[in-house]
Short mmCIF file of C-alpha atoms in Angstrom, two decimals:
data_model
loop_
_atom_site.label_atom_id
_atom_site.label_comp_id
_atom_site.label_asym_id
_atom_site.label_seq_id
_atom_site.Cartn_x
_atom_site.Cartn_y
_atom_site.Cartn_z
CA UNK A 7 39.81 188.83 162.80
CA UNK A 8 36.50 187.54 163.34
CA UNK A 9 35.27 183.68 162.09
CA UNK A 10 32.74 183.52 159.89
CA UNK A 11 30.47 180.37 158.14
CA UNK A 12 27.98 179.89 155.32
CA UNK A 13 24.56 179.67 156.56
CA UNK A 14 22.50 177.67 153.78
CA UNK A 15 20.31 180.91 152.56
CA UNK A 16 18.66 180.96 148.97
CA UNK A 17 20.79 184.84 149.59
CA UNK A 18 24.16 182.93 150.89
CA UNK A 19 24.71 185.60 152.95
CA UNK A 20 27.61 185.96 155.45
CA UNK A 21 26.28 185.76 159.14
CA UNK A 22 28.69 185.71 162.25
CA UNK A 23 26.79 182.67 164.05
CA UNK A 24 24.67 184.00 167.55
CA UNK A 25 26.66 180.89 169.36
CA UNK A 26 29.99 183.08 168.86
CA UNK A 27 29.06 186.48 169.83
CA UNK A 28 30.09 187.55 173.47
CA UNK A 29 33.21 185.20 173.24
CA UNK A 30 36.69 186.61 173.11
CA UNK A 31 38.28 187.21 169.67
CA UNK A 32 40.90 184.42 169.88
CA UNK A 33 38.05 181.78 171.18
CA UNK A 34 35.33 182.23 168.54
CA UNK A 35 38.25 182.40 165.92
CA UNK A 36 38.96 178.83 167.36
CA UNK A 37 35.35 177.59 167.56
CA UNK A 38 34.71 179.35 163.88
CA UNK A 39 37.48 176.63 162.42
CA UNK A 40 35.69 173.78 164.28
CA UNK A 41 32.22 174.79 162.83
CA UNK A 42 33.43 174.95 159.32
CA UNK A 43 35.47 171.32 159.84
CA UNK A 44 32.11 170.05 160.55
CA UNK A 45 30.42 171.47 157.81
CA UNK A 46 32.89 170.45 155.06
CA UNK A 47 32.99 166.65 156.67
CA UNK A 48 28.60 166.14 156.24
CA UNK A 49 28.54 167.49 153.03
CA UNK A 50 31.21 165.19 151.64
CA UNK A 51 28.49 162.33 150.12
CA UNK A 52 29.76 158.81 150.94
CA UNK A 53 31.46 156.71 148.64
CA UNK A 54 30.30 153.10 147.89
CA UNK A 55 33.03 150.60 148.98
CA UNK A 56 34.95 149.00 145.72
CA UNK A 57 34.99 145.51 145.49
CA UNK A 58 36.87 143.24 143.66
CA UNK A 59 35.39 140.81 140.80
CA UNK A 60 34.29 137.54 142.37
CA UNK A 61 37.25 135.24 140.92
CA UNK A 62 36.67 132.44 137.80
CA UNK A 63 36.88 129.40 139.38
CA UNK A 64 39.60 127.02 139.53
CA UNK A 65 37.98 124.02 137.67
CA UNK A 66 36.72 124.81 133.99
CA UNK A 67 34.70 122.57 131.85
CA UNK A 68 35.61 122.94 127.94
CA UNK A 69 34.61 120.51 126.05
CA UNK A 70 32.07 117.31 126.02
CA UNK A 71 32.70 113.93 124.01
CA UNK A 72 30.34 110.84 123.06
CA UNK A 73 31.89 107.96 122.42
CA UNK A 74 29.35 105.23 120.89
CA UNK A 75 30.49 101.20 121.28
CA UNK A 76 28.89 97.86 120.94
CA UNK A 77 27.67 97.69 125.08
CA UNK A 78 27.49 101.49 125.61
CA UNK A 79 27.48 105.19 125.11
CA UNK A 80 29.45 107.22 126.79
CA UNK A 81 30.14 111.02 127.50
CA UNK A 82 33.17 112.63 128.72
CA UNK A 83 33.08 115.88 130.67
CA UNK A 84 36.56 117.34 129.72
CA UNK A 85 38.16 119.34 131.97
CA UNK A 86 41.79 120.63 133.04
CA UNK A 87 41.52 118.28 136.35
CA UNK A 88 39.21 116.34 137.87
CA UNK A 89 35.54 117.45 139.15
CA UNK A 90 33.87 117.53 141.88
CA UNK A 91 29.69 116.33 140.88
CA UNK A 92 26.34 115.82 142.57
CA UNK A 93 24.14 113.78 140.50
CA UNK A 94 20.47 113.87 140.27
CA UNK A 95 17.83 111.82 138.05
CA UNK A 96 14.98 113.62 136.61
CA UNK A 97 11.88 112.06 135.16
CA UNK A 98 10.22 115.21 133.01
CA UNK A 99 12.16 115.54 130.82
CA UNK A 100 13.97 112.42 131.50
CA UNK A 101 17.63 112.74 132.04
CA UNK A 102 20.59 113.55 134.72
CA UNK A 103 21.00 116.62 136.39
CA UNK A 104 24.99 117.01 136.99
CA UNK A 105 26.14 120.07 139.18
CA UNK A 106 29.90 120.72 139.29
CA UNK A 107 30.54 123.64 142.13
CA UNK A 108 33.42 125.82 142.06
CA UNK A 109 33.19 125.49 138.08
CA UNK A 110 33.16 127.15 135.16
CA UNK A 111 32.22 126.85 131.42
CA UNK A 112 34.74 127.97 128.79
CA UNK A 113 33.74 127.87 124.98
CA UNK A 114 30.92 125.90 125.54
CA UNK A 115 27.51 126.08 123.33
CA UNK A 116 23.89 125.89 125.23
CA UNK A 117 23.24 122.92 123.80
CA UNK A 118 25.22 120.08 122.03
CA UNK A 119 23.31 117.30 119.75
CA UNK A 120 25.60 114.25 119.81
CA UNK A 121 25.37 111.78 116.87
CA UNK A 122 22.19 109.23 116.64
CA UNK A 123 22.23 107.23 119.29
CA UNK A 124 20.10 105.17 121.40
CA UNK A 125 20.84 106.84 124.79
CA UNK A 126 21.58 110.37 124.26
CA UNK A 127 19.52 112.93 123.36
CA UNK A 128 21.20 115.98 124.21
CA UNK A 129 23.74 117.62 126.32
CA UNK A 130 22.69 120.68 128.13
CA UNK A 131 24.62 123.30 130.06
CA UNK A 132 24.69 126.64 131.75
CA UNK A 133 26.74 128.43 134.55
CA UNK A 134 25.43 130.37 137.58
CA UNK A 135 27.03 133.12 138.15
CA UNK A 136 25.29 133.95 141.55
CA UNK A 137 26.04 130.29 143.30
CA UNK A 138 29.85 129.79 141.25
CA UNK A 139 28.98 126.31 139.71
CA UNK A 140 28.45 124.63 136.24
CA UNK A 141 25.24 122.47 135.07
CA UNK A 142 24.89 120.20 132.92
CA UNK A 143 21.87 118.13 132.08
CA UNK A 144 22.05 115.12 130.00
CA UNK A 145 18.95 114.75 128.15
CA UNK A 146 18.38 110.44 127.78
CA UNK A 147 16.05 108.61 125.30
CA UNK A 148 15.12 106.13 127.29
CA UNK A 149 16.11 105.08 131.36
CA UNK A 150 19.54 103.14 131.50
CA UNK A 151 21.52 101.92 134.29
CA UNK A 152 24.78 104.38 134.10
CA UNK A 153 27.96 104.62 135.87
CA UNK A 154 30.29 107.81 136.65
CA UNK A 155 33.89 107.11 136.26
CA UNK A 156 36.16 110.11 137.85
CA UNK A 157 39.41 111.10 135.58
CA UNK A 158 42.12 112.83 136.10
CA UNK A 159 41.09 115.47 133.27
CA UNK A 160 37.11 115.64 133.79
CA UNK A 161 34.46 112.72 133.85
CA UNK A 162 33.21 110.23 132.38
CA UNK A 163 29.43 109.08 132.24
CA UNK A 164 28.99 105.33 130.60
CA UNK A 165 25.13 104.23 129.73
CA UNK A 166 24.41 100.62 128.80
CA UNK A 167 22.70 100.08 125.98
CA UNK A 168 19.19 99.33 126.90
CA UNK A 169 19.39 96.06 124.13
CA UNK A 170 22.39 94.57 125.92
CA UNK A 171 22.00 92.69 128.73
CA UNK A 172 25.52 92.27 130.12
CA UNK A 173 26.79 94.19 132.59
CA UNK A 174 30.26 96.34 133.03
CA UNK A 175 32.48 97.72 135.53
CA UNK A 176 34.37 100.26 134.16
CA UNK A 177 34.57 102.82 130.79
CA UNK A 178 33.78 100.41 128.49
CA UNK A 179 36.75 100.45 125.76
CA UNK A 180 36.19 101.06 121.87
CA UNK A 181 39.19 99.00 121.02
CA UNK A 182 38.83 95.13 120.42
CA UNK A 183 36.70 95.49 116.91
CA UNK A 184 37.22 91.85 115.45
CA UNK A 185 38.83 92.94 112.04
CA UNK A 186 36.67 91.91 108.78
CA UNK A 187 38.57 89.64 106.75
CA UNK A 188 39.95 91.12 102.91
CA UNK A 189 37.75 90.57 100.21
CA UNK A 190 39.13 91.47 96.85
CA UNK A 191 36.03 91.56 94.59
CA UNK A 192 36.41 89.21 91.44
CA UNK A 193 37.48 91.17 88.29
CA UNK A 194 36.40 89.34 85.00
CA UNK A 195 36.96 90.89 81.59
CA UNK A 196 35.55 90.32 78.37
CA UNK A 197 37.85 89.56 75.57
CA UNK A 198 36.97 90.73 71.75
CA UNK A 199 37.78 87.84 69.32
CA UNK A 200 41.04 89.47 67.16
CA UNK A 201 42.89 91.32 69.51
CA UNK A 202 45.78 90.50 71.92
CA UNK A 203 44.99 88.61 75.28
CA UNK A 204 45.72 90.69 78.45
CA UNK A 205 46.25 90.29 81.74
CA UNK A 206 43.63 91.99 83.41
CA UNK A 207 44.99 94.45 86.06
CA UNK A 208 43.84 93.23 89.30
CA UNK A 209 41.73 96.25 91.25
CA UNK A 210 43.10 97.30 94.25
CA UNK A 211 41.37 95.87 97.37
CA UNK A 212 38.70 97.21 99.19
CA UNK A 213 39.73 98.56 102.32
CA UNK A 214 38.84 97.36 105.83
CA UNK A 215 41.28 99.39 108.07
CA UNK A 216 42.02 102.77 108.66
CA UNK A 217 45.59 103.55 109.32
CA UNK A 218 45.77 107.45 109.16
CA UNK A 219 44.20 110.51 108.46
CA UNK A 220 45.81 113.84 107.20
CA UNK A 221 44.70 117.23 106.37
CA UNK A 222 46.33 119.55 103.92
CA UNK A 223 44.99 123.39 103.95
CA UNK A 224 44.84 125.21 100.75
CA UNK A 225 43.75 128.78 100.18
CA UNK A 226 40.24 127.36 97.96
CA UNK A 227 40.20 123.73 99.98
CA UNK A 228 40.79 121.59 103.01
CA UNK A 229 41.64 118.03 101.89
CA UNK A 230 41.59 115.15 104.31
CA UNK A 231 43.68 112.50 102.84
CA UNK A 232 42.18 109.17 104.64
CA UNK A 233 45.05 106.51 104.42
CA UNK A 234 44.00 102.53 104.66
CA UNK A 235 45.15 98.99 103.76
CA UNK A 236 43.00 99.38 100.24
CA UNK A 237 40.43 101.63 98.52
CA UNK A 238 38.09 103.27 101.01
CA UNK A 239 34.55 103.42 99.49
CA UNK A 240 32.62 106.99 99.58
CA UNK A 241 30.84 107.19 103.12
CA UNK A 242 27.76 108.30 103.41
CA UNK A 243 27.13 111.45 104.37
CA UNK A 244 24.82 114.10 106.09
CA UNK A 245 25.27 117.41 107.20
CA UNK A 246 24.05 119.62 110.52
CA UNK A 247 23.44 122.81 110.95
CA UNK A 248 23.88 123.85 114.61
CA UNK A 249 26.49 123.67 114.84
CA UNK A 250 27.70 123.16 110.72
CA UNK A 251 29.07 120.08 110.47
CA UNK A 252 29.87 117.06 108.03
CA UNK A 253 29.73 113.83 108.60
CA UNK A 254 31.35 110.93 106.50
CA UNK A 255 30.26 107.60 107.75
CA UNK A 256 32.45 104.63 105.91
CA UNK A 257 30.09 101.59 106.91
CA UNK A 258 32.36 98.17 107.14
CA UNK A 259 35.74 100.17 108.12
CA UNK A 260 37.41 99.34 111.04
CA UNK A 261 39.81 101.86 111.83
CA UNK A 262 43.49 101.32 114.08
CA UNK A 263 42.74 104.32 116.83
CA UNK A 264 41.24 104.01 119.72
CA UNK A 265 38.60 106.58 121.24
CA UNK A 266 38.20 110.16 119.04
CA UNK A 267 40.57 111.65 117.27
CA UNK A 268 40.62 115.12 116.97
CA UNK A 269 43.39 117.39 114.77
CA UNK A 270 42.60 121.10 114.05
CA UNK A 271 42.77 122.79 110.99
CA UNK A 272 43.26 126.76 110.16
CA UNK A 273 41.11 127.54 107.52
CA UNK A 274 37.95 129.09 106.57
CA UNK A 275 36.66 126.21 105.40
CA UNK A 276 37.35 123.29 108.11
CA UNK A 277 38.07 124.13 112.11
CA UNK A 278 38.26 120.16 113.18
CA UNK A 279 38.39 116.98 112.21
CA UNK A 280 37.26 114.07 114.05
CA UNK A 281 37.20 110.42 113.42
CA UNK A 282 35.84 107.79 116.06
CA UNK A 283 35.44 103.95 115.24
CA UNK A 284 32.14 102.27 116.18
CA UNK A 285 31.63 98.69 115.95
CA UNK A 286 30.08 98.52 111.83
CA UNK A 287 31.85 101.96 110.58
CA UNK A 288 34.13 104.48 110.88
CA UNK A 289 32.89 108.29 111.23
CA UNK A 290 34.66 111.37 110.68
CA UNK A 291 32.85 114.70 110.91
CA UNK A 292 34.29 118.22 109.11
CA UNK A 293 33.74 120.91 111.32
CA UNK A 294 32.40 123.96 109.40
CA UNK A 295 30.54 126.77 108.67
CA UNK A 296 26.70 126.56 107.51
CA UNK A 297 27.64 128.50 103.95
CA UNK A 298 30.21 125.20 103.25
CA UNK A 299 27.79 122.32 104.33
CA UNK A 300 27.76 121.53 100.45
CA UNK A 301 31.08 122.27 98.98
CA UNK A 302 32.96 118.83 99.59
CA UNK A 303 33.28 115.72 97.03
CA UNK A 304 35.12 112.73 97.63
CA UNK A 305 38.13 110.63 95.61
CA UNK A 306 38.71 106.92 96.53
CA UNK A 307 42.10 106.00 95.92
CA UNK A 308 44.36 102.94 95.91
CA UNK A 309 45.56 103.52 99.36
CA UNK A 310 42.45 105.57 100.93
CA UNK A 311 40.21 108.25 100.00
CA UNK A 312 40.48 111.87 99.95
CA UNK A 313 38.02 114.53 100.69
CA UNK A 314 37.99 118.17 99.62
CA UNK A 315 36.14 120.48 101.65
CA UNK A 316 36.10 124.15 99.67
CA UNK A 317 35.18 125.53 96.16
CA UNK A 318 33.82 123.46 93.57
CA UNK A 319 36.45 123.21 90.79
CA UNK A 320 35.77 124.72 87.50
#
């Protein structure tokens, strides 16, 4: 039998190559094979080598706090351990540029506008994908001297208030609030001439601690039962949008936590609560969504207040 190969014609005719022909049967079957091996291995087109995802890294960044006391601001980078940082001072806009390699941001929004404060304007961050590290730039009002306190889950960043002149030398606490003392207001009642004298029932006292907060989820509400030494009076209150939130501020309560409290809540119409004492009030916020930002009332009771986020009643 004689070899044959496909010569690349428009015709794809059969040819018996010229390099074949005066060579015994047996050796251009032999060379025949060889010239179709070679053919079959350049026409195979090359695969691209597979590579495996580049890895999340180790370290993840989830969440950021402000905490707001009488000598500072403060915000806390939280994190699952602690992080590696490089910071660097920027004067347009003015702020701190904070890069965390080998870290990653989980659940995080673009931007984050902390409560009114002095300090803080803004909290800013992003991930790059290409170099495997987080950013975050802290947006500041004004310049402040600031110091970076490593923790064992994140960082925290404490600013001086510009108006205080003393100094510190670590985290500056939010505990120590120098309890206001009890004032029960004066109750006075008039008494008709003709009818029986009464012993007025004393009010119950105004409030000037906070002991505990509670939420109770209901398929038309969320109510957060605040709990206290008295009567709570209503807070007042604003609402924001990006994200939709609520926030109750109780001037004159002190409150017995220390640092922000946080307790979750499954329903559609709170996520979150917080609560965080600051040196004249206490301030909880109702996370939300923007269609809810006005369904809430409040209900001061003898022991508290309650709040009820969800639909109006009838």
């Amino acid at each position: 039998m004689v070899g044959w190969v496909i010569k690349h014609h428009v015709s794809g005719s059969l040819e018996r190559p010229a390099a074949l022909e005066g060579l015994p049967r047996k050796a251009a079957w032999v060379l025949g094979l060889c010239w179709l091996a070679v053919l079959q291995t350049t026409g195979c087109a090359s695969q691209p080598p597979v590579t495996d995802a580049a890895p999340r890294p180790a370290n993840v960044i989830r969440d950021f706090w402000t905490v707001e006391t009488a000598e500072a601001v403060a915000v806390i980078v939280k994190s699952d351990q602690p992080l590696t940082y490089t910071a660097i001072p920027q004067e347009d806009p003015r702020g701190i540029y904070f890069q965390f390699p080998g870290t990653g941001l989980e659940g995080l929004d673009a931007a984050y506008f902390p409560p009114p404060n002095p300090v803080i304007r803004s909290i800013r961050s992003a991930e790059s994908a290409t170099e495997n590290e987080a950013r975050v730039f802290l947006e500041l009002a004004q310049d402040t001297s600031y110091e970076v306190i490593p923790d064992k889950e994140g960082l925290k960043i404490a600013f001086r208030k510009p108006s205080t002149g003393a100094t510190f030398g670590r985290m500056p606490a939010i505990s120590g609030i120098v309890e206001a003392p009890l004032k029960t207001p004066s109750a006075g009642s008039k008494i008709e001439a003709g009818t029986p004298k009464m012993a007025a029932a004393a009010p119950a006292p105004v409030a000037s601690t906070l002991r505990e907060v509670r939420t109770e989820a209901r398929v038309d509400a969320v109510l957060i039962r605040l709990k206290a030494d008295g009567t709570v009076k209503t807070a007042n209150v604003f609402t924001l949008d990006h994200p939709a939130r609520i926030v109750f501020d109780f001037i004159g309560l002190h409150s017995a936590f220390k640092g922000e409290q946080r307790i979750p809540v499954r329903s559609e119409w709170v996520s979150q609560v917080r609560h965080l004492a600051y040196p004249d009030k206490v301030r909880l916020v109702a996370d939300t969504e923007a269609r809810h930002l006005k369904s809430y009332s409040m209900e001061p009771t003898a022991d508290g207040l309650v709040i009820t986020v969800g639909a109006p009643k009838p």
